[in-house]
Structures are given as structure tokens and as C-alpha cells.
Coordinates of C-alpha atoms and ligand atoms in Angstrom, one line a residue:
M1 CA 20.7 -43.3 87.9
D2 CA 23.5 -44.6 90.1
R3 CA 23.9 -43.4 93.7
I4 CA 26.6 -43.7 96.3
R5 CA 25.8 -44.9 99.8
I6 CA 28.2 -44.0 102.6
V7 CA 28.1 -44.9 106.3
G8 CA 30.3 -42.4 108.0
G9 CA 32.7 -42.9 110.9
A10 CA 35.6 -45.0 109.5
R11 CA 39.2 -43.7 109.5
L12 CA 41.0 -44.1 106.2
N13 CA 44.2 -46.2 106.1
G14 CA 46.1 -47.6 103.2
T15 CA 47.2 -46.5 99.7
I16 CA 45.2 -44.7 97.1
P17 CA 46.7 -44.7 93.6
I18 CA 46.3 -41.3 91.9
S19 CA 45.1 -41.5 88.3
G20 CA 46.1 -39.4 85.3
A21 CA 44.8 -35.8 85.5
K22 CA 41.5 -35.2 83.7
N23 CA 42.4 -31.6 83.1
A24 CA 45.7 -32.5 81.5
A25 CA 44.3 -35.5 79.6
L26 CA 41.7 -33.4 77.8
P27 CA 44.0 -30.8 76.2
L28 CA 46.6 -33.6 75.4
M29 CA 44.0 -35.6 73.5
I30 CA 43.0 -32.4 71.6
A31 CA 46.6 -31.9 70.7
S32 CA 46.4 -35.0 68.5
L33 CA 44.5 -32.9 66.0
L34 CA 47.7 -30.9 65.3
T35 CA 49.5 -33.7 63.5
D36 CA 48.8 -36.5 60.9
E37 CA 51.1 -38.8 62.9
T38 CA 50.2 -40.8 65.9
L39 CA 50.2 -39.3 69.4
T40 CA 50.4 -42.0 72.1
L41 CA 49.1 -41.0 75.5
A42 CA 49.7 -43.2 78.5
N43 CA 48.1 -43.0 81.9
L44 CA 44.8 -41.7 80.5
P45 CA 42.2 -41.8 83.3
R46 CA 39.0 -43.9 82.7
L47 CA 36.5 -41.1 83.1
A48 CA 33.3 -40.0 81.4
D49 CA 34.9 -36.7 80.2
V50 CA 37.7 -38.6 78.5
A51 CA 35.1 -40.9 76.8
Q52 CA 33.1 -37.9 75.7
L53 CA 36.2 -36.3 74.2
K54 CA 37.0 -39.5 72.3
R55 CA 33.6 -39.2 70.6
I56 CA 34.2 -35.6 69.7
L57 CA 37.7 -36.4 68.3
G58 CA 36.3 -39.4 66.4
N59 CA 33.9 -37.1 64.7
H60 CA 36.8 -35.0 63.4
G61 CA 38.4 -38.1 62.0
V62 CA 40.8 -39.1 64.8
D63 CA 41.4 -42.9 64.8
M64 CA 41.9 -44.3 68.3
T65 CA 43.2 -47.6 69.5
V66 CA 43.6 -48.7 73.1
A67 CA 46.8 -50.6 73.9
G68 CA 46.3 -53.9 75.8
K69 CA 47.7 -54.6 79.2
R70 CA 51.5 -54.9 79.4
L71 CA 53.6 -57.1 81.6
G72 CA 54.2 -55.6 85.0
E73 CA 51.4 -53.1 84.6
A74 CA 49.3 -52.5 87.7
E75 CA 45.8 -54.0 87.6
L76 CA 44.1 -50.7 87.4
S77 CA 46.6 -48.4 85.8
G78 CA 45.5 -45.8 83.2
E79 CA 44.9 -46.5 79.6
T80 CA 47.4 -46.1 76.8
V81 CA 45.7 -44.7 73.7
H82 CA 47.1 -44.1 70.2
L83 CA 45.4 -41.2 68.5
T84 CA 45.9 -40.5 64.8
A85 CA 44.4 -37.6 63.0
R86 CA 45.6 -38.7 59.5
T87 CA 43.1 -36.5 57.8
I88 CA 40.6 -34.0 59.5
V89 CA 37.4 -35.1 57.8
D90 CA 35.1 -32.7 59.6
T91 CA 36.0 -29.2 60.9
T92 CA 32.7 -28.8 62.7
A93 CA 32.2 -29.6 66.4
P94 CA 28.5 -29.8 66.8
Y95 CA 26.3 -28.5 69.6
E96 CA 25.2 -32.0 70.6
L97 CA 28.8 -32.9 71.4
V98 CA 30.2 -29.6 72.7
S99 CA 27.3 -28.8 75.0
A100 CA 28.1 -31.9 77.1
M101 CA 31.6 -30.7 78.0
R102 CA 33.0 -27.2 77.9
A103 CA 36.6 -28.3 77.2
S104 CA 35.6 -29.7 73.9
F105 CA 35.4 -26.1 72.6
W106 CA 39.2 -26.1 72.7
V107 CA 39.3 -28.1 69.5
I108 CA 38.9 -24.7 67.8
G109 CA 42.6 -23.9 68.2
P110 CA 44.2 -27.0 66.5
L111 CA 41.5 -27.2 63.9
V112 CA 42.0 -23.6 62.7
A113 CA 45.7 -23.9 62.9
R114 CA 45.9 -27.0 60.9
E115 CA 42.9 -26.7 58.5
G116 CA 42.5 -22.9 58.3
F117 CA 38.8 -23.4 59.3
A118 CA 36.8 -24.4 62.3
K119 CA 33.2 -24.3 63.2
V120 CA 32.6 -25.0 66.9
S121 CA 29.5 -24.7 68.9
L122 CA 29.6 -22.1 71.7
P123 CA 29.8 -24.1 75.0
G124 CA 27.1 -22.0 76.6
G125 CA 26.7 -21.5 80.3
C126 CA 27.2 -24.2 82.9
A127 CA 26.5 -24.9 86.5
I128 CA 29.5 -23.0 87.8
G129 CA 29.0 -19.7 86.1
T130 CA 28.7 -18.1 82.7
R131 CA 32.2 -18.9 81.6
P132 CA 32.4 -16.9 78.4
V133 CA 34.9 -17.5 75.5
D134 CA 35.9 -13.9 74.8
L135 CA 39.6 -14.6 75.7
F136 CA 39.8 -17.5 73.2
L137 CA 38.3 -15.4 70.4
E138 CA 40.5 -12.4 71.0
A139 CA 43.6 -14.6 71.0
L140 CA 42.7 -16.4 67.8
Q141 CA 41.9 -13.0 66.2
A142 CA 45.4 -11.7 67.3
L143 CA 46.8 -14.8 65.5
G144 CA 45.1 -13.7 62.4
A145 CA 41.9 -15.7 62.4
E146 CA 38.7 -14.1 61.2
I147 CA 36.0 -14.9 63.7
D148 CA 32.2 -14.9 63.2
I149 CA 29.5 -16.0 65.5
E150 CA 26.4 -17.5 63.7
G151 CA 23.6 -19.5 65.0
G152 CA 25.4 -20.4 68.2
Y153 CA 28.6 -21.4 66.4
V154 CA 32.0 -19.8 66.4
I155 CA 33.4 -19.8 62.9
A156 CA 37.2 -19.3 62.7
R157 CA 38.8 -18.8 59.3
A158 CA 42.5 -18.5 58.5
P159 CA 42.8 -19.7 54.9
D160 CA 46.5 -18.6 54.7
G161 CA 47.4 -20.0 58.1
L162 CA 47.8 -18.3 61.5
K163 CA 50.5 -15.7 62.2
G164 CA 52.5 -15.3 65.4
A165 CA 51.4 -12.5 67.6
H166 CA 51.7 -10.9 71.0
V167 CA 48.8 -12.0 73.1
T168 CA 48.3 -10.4 76.5
F169 CA 45.4 -11.9 78.5
P170 CA 43.5 -9.4 80.7
K171 CA 42.7 -12.4 83.0
V172 CA 44.3 -15.7 83.6
S173 CA 42.5 -18.5 81.8
V174 CA 43.6 -22.1 81.7
G175 CA 41.6 -23.0 78.6
A176 CA 42.5 -19.9 76.6
T177 CA 46.2 -20.5 77.4
H178 CA 45.9 -24.2 76.2
V179 CA 44.2 -23.1 73.0
T180 CA 46.6 -20.2 72.2
L181 CA 49.5 -22.4 72.9
M182 CA 48.3 -25.2 70.6
A183 CA 47.3 -22.8 67.8
A184 CA 50.6 -20.9 68.0
T185 CA 52.7 -24.1 67.4
L186 CA 51.6 -24.1 63.8
A187 CA 51.5 -20.3 63.3
K188 CA 54.1 -18.5 61.1
G189 CA 56.6 -16.7 63.3
E190 CA 56.8 -16.0 67.0
T191 CA 53.9 -15.8 69.5
I192 CA 54.3 -14.4 73.0
I193 CA 51.6 -15.2 75.5
E194 CA 51.6 -12.8 78.5
N195 CA 49.6 -13.4 81.7
A196 CA 49.5 -17.1 80.7
A197 CA 48.0 -19.6 83.1
R198 CA 50.8 -21.3 85.1
E199 CA 48.9 -24.4 86.0
P200 CA 50.8 -27.7 85.9
E201 CA 48.4 -28.9 83.2
V202 CA 49.7 -26.2 80.9
V203 CA 53.3 -27.4 81.5
D204 CA 52.2 -31.0 80.8
L205 CA 50.6 -29.9 77.5
A206 CA 53.7 -27.8 76.5
E207 CA 56.0 -30.8 77.3
C208 CA 54.0 -33.0 75.0
L209 CA 53.9 -30.4 72.2
I210 CA 57.7 -30.0 72.5
K211 CA 58.0 -33.8 72.0
M212 CA 55.8 -33.4 68.9
G213 CA 58.4 -30.9 67.6
A214 CA 56.9 -27.6 68.8
K215 CA 59.3 -24.8 69.9
I216 CA 58.0 -23.6 73.3
T217 CA 59.8 -21.9 76.2
G218 CA 58.4 -20.5 79.4
A219 CA 55.5 -22.8 80.1
G220 CA 54.8 -22.7 83.9
T221 CA 55.6 -19.0 84.0
S222 CA 53.4 -16.1 83.0
T223 CA 55.2 -15.5 79.7
I224 CA 55.2 -18.3 77.1
R225 CA 57.1 -18.0 73.8
I226 CA 56.3 -20.2 70.9
E227 CA 58.2 -20.2 67.6
G228 CA 55.8 -21.6 65.0
V229 CA 56.8 -24.7 62.9
T230 CA 55.3 -25.9 59.6
R231 CA 54.3 -29.3 61.0
L232 CA 54.3 -31.4 64.1
N233 CA 55.1 -35.1 64.4
G234 CA 53.8 -37.9 66.5
A235 CA 55.1 -38.5 70.1
R236 CA 54.5 -40.5 73.2
H237 CA 53.5 -38.8 76.5
S238 CA 52.3 -39.9 79.9
V239 CA 49.6 -37.8 81.5
M240 CA 50.6 -36.1 84.7
P241 CA 49.0 -37.3 88.0
D242 CA 45.8 -35.6 89.0
R243 CA 46.6 -33.0 91.6
I244 CA 42.9 -32.3 92.2
E245 CA 42.2 -36.0 92.8
A246 CA 45.2 -36.1 95.2
G247 CA 44.1 -32.9 97.0
T248 CA 40.6 -34.3 97.4
Y249 CA 41.8 -37.5 99.0
A250 CA 44.2 -35.5 101.2
M251 CA 41.1 -33.6 102.5
A252 CA 39.2 -36.8 103.0
V253 CA 42.0 -38.3 105.1
T254 CA 42.3 -35.0 107.1
M255 CA 38.5 -35.2 107.7
T256 CA 38.3 -38.8 108.8
G257 CA 41.8 -39.2 110.4
G258 CA 44.0 -42.0 109.5
D259 CA 47.1 -42.6 107.4
V260 CA 47.1 -42.8 103.6
L261 CA 49.7 -42.8 100.9
L262 CA 48.6 -41.0 97.8
E263 CA 50.6 -42.9 95.3
G264 CA 52.1 -40.9 92.5
A265 CA 50.9 -37.5 93.9
R266 CA 53.4 -34.6 93.4
A267 CA 54.0 -32.2 96.2
D268 CA 55.1 -29.4 93.8
D269 CA 51.6 -29.4 92.2
L270 CA 49.9 -29.0 95.6
K271 CA 52.1 -26.6 97.6
R272 CA 49.3 -24.2 98.7
P273 CA 46.7 -26.9 99.5
I274 CA 49.4 -28.8 101.5
E275 CA 50.1 -25.6 103.5
I276 CA 46.4 -25.1 104.1
L277 CA 45.9 -28.8 105.2
R278 CA 48.8 -28.5 107.6
E279 CA 47.1 -25.4 109.1
V280 CA 43.8 -27.4 109.4
G281 CA 45.7 -30.2 111.2
A282 CA 47.1 -32.8 108.8
E283 CA 50.6 -34.0 108.7
I284 CA 51.8 -34.4 105.1
T285 CA 55.1 -35.7 104.0
E286 CA 56.6 -36.3 100.6
T287 CA 57.9 -39.8 100.0
N288 CA 59.5 -41.5 96.9
E289 CA 56.1 -43.0 96.1
G290 CA 53.9 -39.9 96.6
L291 CA 52.4 -38.0 99.5
R292 CA 51.6 -39.4 102.9
V293 CA 48.7 -37.8 104.7
Y294 CA 48.2 -38.4 108.3
R295 CA 46.0 -37.1 111.1
N296 CA 45.4 -38.5 114.5
G297 CA 42.3 -37.5 116.5
A298 CA 43.3 -33.9 117.1
D299 CA 40.8 -31.1 116.4
L300 CA 40.5 -29.5 113.0
K301 CA 41.5 -25.8 112.9
P302 CA 39.6 -23.2 110.9
V303 CA 41.2 -21.4 107.9
N304 CA 40.9 -18.2 105.8
I305 CA 41.6 -18.6 102.1
S306 CA 40.8 -17.3 98.6
T307 CA 40.9 -19.4 95.5
E308 CA 43.4 -18.1 93.0
P309 CA 45.0 -19.2 89.7
F310 CA 48.0 -21.5 90.2
P311 CA 50.1 -21.5 92.4
G312 CA 47.3 -20.2 94.6
F313 CA 44.7 -22.4 96.2
P314 CA 42.7 -24.1 93.3
T315 CA 39.0 -23.4 92.8
D316 CA 38.7 -27.1 92.0
L317 CA 39.5 -27.9 95.7
Q318 CA 37.3 -25.2 97.2
A319 CA 34.2 -27.3 97.8
Q320 CA 36.2 -30.1 99.4
L321 CA 38.0 -27.7 101.7
M322 CA 34.6 -26.3 102.7
A323 CA 33.3 -29.7 103.6
L324 CA 36.4 -30.3 105.7
V325 CA 36.1 -27.1 107.8
T326 CA 32.4 -27.7 108.5
R327 CA 33.9 -29.7 111.4
A328 CA 36.6 -27.3 112.4
E329 CA 36.8 -25.8 115.9
G330 CA 35.9 -22.2 114.9
T331 CA 35.0 -20.1 111.9
S332 CA 36.6 -20.3 108.5
V333 CA 36.2 -17.9 105.6
I334 CA 36.5 -19.2 102.0
R335 CA 36.5 -16.7 99.2
E336 CA 35.8 -17.9 95.6
T337 CA 37.5 -15.5 93.1
I338 CA 37.6 -17.6 89.9
F339 CA 34.0 -18.5 89.3
E340 CA 31.0 -16.4 90.3
N341 CA 28.6 -19.3 91.1
R342 CA 30.6 -22.1 92.6
F343 CA 28.8 -22.5 95.9
M344 CA 26.1 -25.0 95.0
H345 CA 27.5 -27.4 97.6
V346 CA 26.6 -25.0 100.4
Q347 CA 22.9 -25.8 100.5
E348 CA 23.7 -29.5 100.3
L349 CA 26.3 -29.4 103.0
A350 CA 23.6 -27.7 105.1
R351 CA 21.6 -31.0 104.9
F352 CA 24.4 -32.6 107.0
G353 CA 23.9 -29.9 109.6
A354 CA 26.8 -27.7 108.5
E355 CA 26.5 -24.0 109.3
I356 CA 27.6 -21.9 106.3
H357 CA 26.7 -18.3 105.5
L358 CA 27.1 -16.9 101.9
D359 CA 27.7 -13.3 101.2
G360 CA 28.7 -12.7 97.5
Q361 CA 32.1 -14.3 96.9
N362 CA 32.5 -15.2 100.6
A363 CA 31.4 -18.3 102.5
T364 CA 31.7 -18.2 106.2
V365 CA 31.7 -21.6 107.7
V366 CA 31.0 -22.0 111.4
G367 CA 32.4 -25.3 112.5
V368 CA 30.0 -27.7 114.2
P369 CA 30.9 -30.7 116.4
R370 CA 29.1 -33.3 114.3
L371 CA 27.5 -33.9 110.9
K372 CA 24.5 -36.2 110.3
G373 CA 24.1 -38.3 107.2
A374 CA 21.5 -37.2 104.7
P375 CA 20.3 -37.7 101.1
V376 CA 22.2 -35.1 99.0
M377 CA 22.9 -34.3 95.4
A378 CA 25.1 -31.8 93.6
T379 CA 25.3 -30.2 90.2
D380 CA 29.0 -30.3 89.5
L381 CA 31.9 -32.6 89.9
R382 CA 33.8 -31.0 92.7
A383 CA 30.7 -30.1 94.6
S384 CA 29.6 -33.8 94.5
V385 CA 32.9 -35.0 95.9
S386 CA 32.7 -32.5 98.8
L387 CA 29.5 -34.3 99.8
V388 CA 31.3 -37.6 99.8
I389 CA 33.9 -36.0 102.2
A390 CA 31.2 -34.9 104.5
G391 CA 29.5 -38.3 104.3
L392 CA 32.7 -40.0 105.4
V393 CA 32.4 -38.5 108.9
A394 CA 28.6 -37.9 109.1
E395 CA 26.8 -40.1 111.6
G396 CA 24.6 -42.7 109.9
E397 CA 23.8 -43.1 106.2
T398 CA 24.4 -40.6 103.4
I399 CA 23.1 -41.1 99.9
V400 CA 24.8 -39.1 97.2
N401 CA 22.6 -38.8 94.1
R402 CA 23.5 -37.9 90.5
V403 CA 26.7 -39.9 90.7
Y404 CA 27.4 -39.2 87.0
H405 CA 29.0 -35.9 88.0
L406 CA 31.6 -37.9 90.0
D407 CA 32.2 -40.2 87.1
R408 CA 33.2 -37.3 85.0
G409 CA 36.3 -36.7 87.1
F410 CA 37.0 -39.4 89.7
E411 CA 38.0 -42.8 88.6
R412 CA 36.7 -45.7 90.8
L413 CA 36.2 -43.3 93.8
E414 CA 34.1 -45.8 95.9
D415 CA 36.7 -48.5 95.2
K416 CA 39.7 -46.4 96.2
L417 CA 38.0 -45.2 99.4
S418 CA 36.6 -48.6 100.4
R419 CA 40.0 -50.2 100.0
C420 CA 41.1 -47.7 102.7
G421 CA 38.4 -48.8 105.1
A422 CA 35.5 -46.5 104.2
T423 CA 32.0 -47.9 104.1
I424 CA 31.0 -46.7 100.7
E425 CA 29.3 -48.5 97.8
R426 CA 27.6 -47.7 94.5
I427 CA 24.0 -48.5 94.2
S428 CA 23.1 -49.1 90.5
G429 CA 19.9 -48.0 88.8
Ligands
LIG1 N1 37.0 -16.7 81.4 C1 36.5 -15.6 80.7 N2 36.6 -15.6 79.3 C2 37.2 -16.6 78.6 C3 37.6 -17.7 79.3 C4 37.5 -17.7 80.7 O1 36.1 -14.6 81.3 O2 37.2 -16.5 77.4 C5 36.9 -16.7 82.8 C6 36.0 -17.8 83.4 O3 34.6 -17.5 83.3 C7 36.5 -17.9 84.8 C8 38.0 -17.6 84.6 O4 38.1 -16.9 83.4 O5 35.9 -16.9 85.6 C9 38.9 -18.8 84.7 O6 38.4 -19.8 83.8 P1 39.4 -20.7 83.0 O7 39.3 -20.4 81.5 O8 40.8 -20.7 83.6 O9 38.7 -22.1 83.2 P2 38.6 -23.3 82.2 O10 39.8 -23.4 81.4 O11 37.3 -23.3 81.6 C10 39.8 -25.1 83.7 C11 39.4 -26.4 84.3 C12 38.4 -26.1 85.4 C13 39.1 -25.2 86.5 C14 39.5 -23.9 85.8 C15 40.2 -23.0 86.7 C16 39.7 -28.0 82.5 C17 39.0 -29.0 81.6 N3 38.9 -27.3 83.3 O12 38.6 -24.5 83.2 O13 38.2 -27.4 86.0 O14 38.1 -25.0 87.5 O15 40.4 -24.2 84.7 O16 41.4 -23.6 87.3 O17 40.9 -27.9 82.6 C18 36.9 -29.1 87.0 O18 37.8 -29.9 86.7 O19 36.0 -29.4 87.8 C19 36.9 -27.8 86.4 C20 35.9 -27.0 86.4

């Protein structure tokens, strides 16, 4: 199993190109199931989760071809992939494939909307909490699907097609919003989604669906309206930049000090994290090419935040912020309100000498003057990268084990950081 070795202490200076967003790429790829024409997605990140979803879609009958490099294209820009679901040959998403990645459950929406039938394995629990699927099932039922759960599979039937409905979510869910949005594009009549997720990835999906011929208004607000159409067509869409990757590198630069351009990052997707990073001590400016993050040697300041659905502070940046404020001058309080068990990084950060106290949803971080390198490991993607951030300033050597978590969501992380001056390398095997 690969490991990452870091020797802390270097400031980061240079440019980091931001890849296409994992959490936009996944629903966009799944949207290819809605049409028998070709959906071309540009700027797809080269990530393990994207590769896994290719396998799942292939099993449903989606043909995929990868476009070759084009003139003028940057050496390491994202992939352009043509996805064509001419015929859905298999409406089952098996346990072996779905259990590896929760978002693959989302195929249930397009499959039942287009084929009137879907059998999809329950995703089960995962390292960051129980993450149930009740909201998905209630929404599909509201759209007229009959739902049964048998032998660990959800079976959704709508032999006469889905029907538009008024869906009010009791809680904001990104995945349930994606699925309801996709399913409603092919339902008869109007669907209104209330308390919809407002995340930029929902907007990206809606924009792509509109190019495919869907009639959608309100994406990015809490109320989305969809007027169903009988069929969708092919389209071309470029995946939005990854706001979580950008936010992560912004925290890394704030931690080490230095001056880095996050090429392609969009300030509008990161308003709250930018506010918080300025409080901590970073200078952040928006330029034509992206976001510039700068910090000289000044002390880091503590913060008090809660994770919230967009536009609040994202849970996907909580671990990274926690790593950052382990070095603040004073005590920070970080409250996790989205997932009940997303603090696995706490005990690993303690190996660096961080002082963190957990009490239910709250982590109290008492800043310490220095961190010391250590062997560490984490059980989810964002937790893993928080350990990299700590390692970048820790004295001596840090070894981050179980790097496959990082490969799920960060493209060429060690390459991007070492080009900015970090001492970081992958050790294979
Ligand atoms: N929830 C329910 N019932 C449901 C669905 C969700 O109770 O039927 C709960 C969840 O348990 C959680 C809350 O609702 O407490 C919010 O979960 P949500 O459905 O919004 O999360 P998700 O769609 O499964 C996506 C991202 C996550 C990100 C969350 C929150 C993707 C592929 N995943 O997950 O990203 O943390 O939204 O923003 O888009 C990551 O990239 O590392 C990651 C975990």
C-alpha cells in the first residue's frame, strides 16, 4: 500500500491548478444514464472514485471513450470522456460495486426514471456516520415509484413512468437533491423540490441537465422546479472546479505561510471558508486566474465555527481547518453538524502533539506552538488530507499511511504540493 512521506517546514510558493470537482463529476457521469445520446464531460478529474463510477456505469451498459489530448491543452488537464447509454442492459447495481462508494447509489434515480425499474444495493454505513437513504426513498415514492427493500437491495418500480410531485425534504441532502432532480427531469408534469441543497455541485448538475433538454429553474436556491420532458438529448459540459480541493490548498498555504495561486478556483463557491481563513490570518484575493492565498509569518488566530449546508462552512473542509488551528494562538471550537462521526482525524492529529478535546459534536482545539512529525493514518478522504496539512509544518518526518483514501479525491496531491516547494513524496508498495 502506498504511503506519503512529508518533511515539514517549507513554505508553499507557486501555482496549484485546481482539478474538476469530484462531487460534481460523480452526479454528472450518472446523468448520462438519462439519455440514449452521448454526454461529453470535460475536465473530469483523474480520481479513484471517478474510475470506480466508470465501472458501475459500464455495468449498466454505458459506453465510454476518452478523448485524446488536444492542441493547447495543459499537460495535466482533466479528461474529456464521452458517455453513451444507448441501451440500459442491466438495471441492477450490485453490492460489490455500490459498497465501494456511496454516491453510486444515486444511479437509482435515472434508472427508475428511464427504465421504470431499478435494483440498487443499499450503500450501508461508512466511516463518517450511518448516512441513511430515507430521503431518497421518500422522494422517489412521492414521484410515484413503488419501493421495496429485499436482501439488502432497494427495488424501485414505476412501470408507467414517474409523475411530478411536491417534494419537501425535512433535512438538506446533497445526494437526495441530485437524485430527485435527475429523476424529475423525465417525470410527467411538474416537480417542486423544497429545502433543496444549494451546493454549487447541484447547480453544475442542473446546468448540464438543462443542456440535455431538461426544464429546470431555481437550482442554487432552496426551491427547484422541474417540468418533466419525455426524453433528454446528448450535451457537452465541463465539470466545475473542485471547491474542496481549492479550500484544502488554501488551508495548507495558510498553515505553512507563502504565496500560492489556486488556478481556476472560484471565490463564490468558497465565501465562508475565505472569511474564516482571513480570520485565521490569510490574505486571499480574487484574480482573473483564480484565488491567491498569501500569509507571511504572522501568528494564526483561533476560530469558532459550525459546519453547515452551503453556503455555510462545508463539512468537507472541517478536518483541514482543524489541522490548521492546532497551531493557532488560542482556543478554537469546531462544531460538526452534518455528520455524527466525522472526527476520526482527532486522534491522528494528537500524534503530532495537537491538543483537541471532543465533546459530542464539538471539538475544542487548544493551539500549540509546534507539531512534531509522526506516522499517521486516516479512514476517510478529508481526514487524510488534514494529516498532510499538519505534516507540512510538523518538525521532522511524517508518514501518512493508507494513501488510497487521498487518491479517491485529490488528484496528484504530492505533485501539486512539491511543485510549490513542499518536501513530499509517495512511497510505493
Ligand atoms: N441523510 C439522511 N437521509 C438520507 C440522506 C442523507 O439522513 O436519505 C443525512 C446524512 O446522514 C447526513 C446529512 O443528511 O447527516 C447530509 O448528507 P448528504 O446527503 O448531503 O451527503 P451526501 O450527498 O451523501 C455529499 C458529498 C459529501 C459531503 C456531503 C455534505 C458527494 C459524492 N458527497 O454527500 O462529500 O460531505 O454531501 O456536503 O457529493 C467527500 O467528498 O469527502 C464527502 C463525504
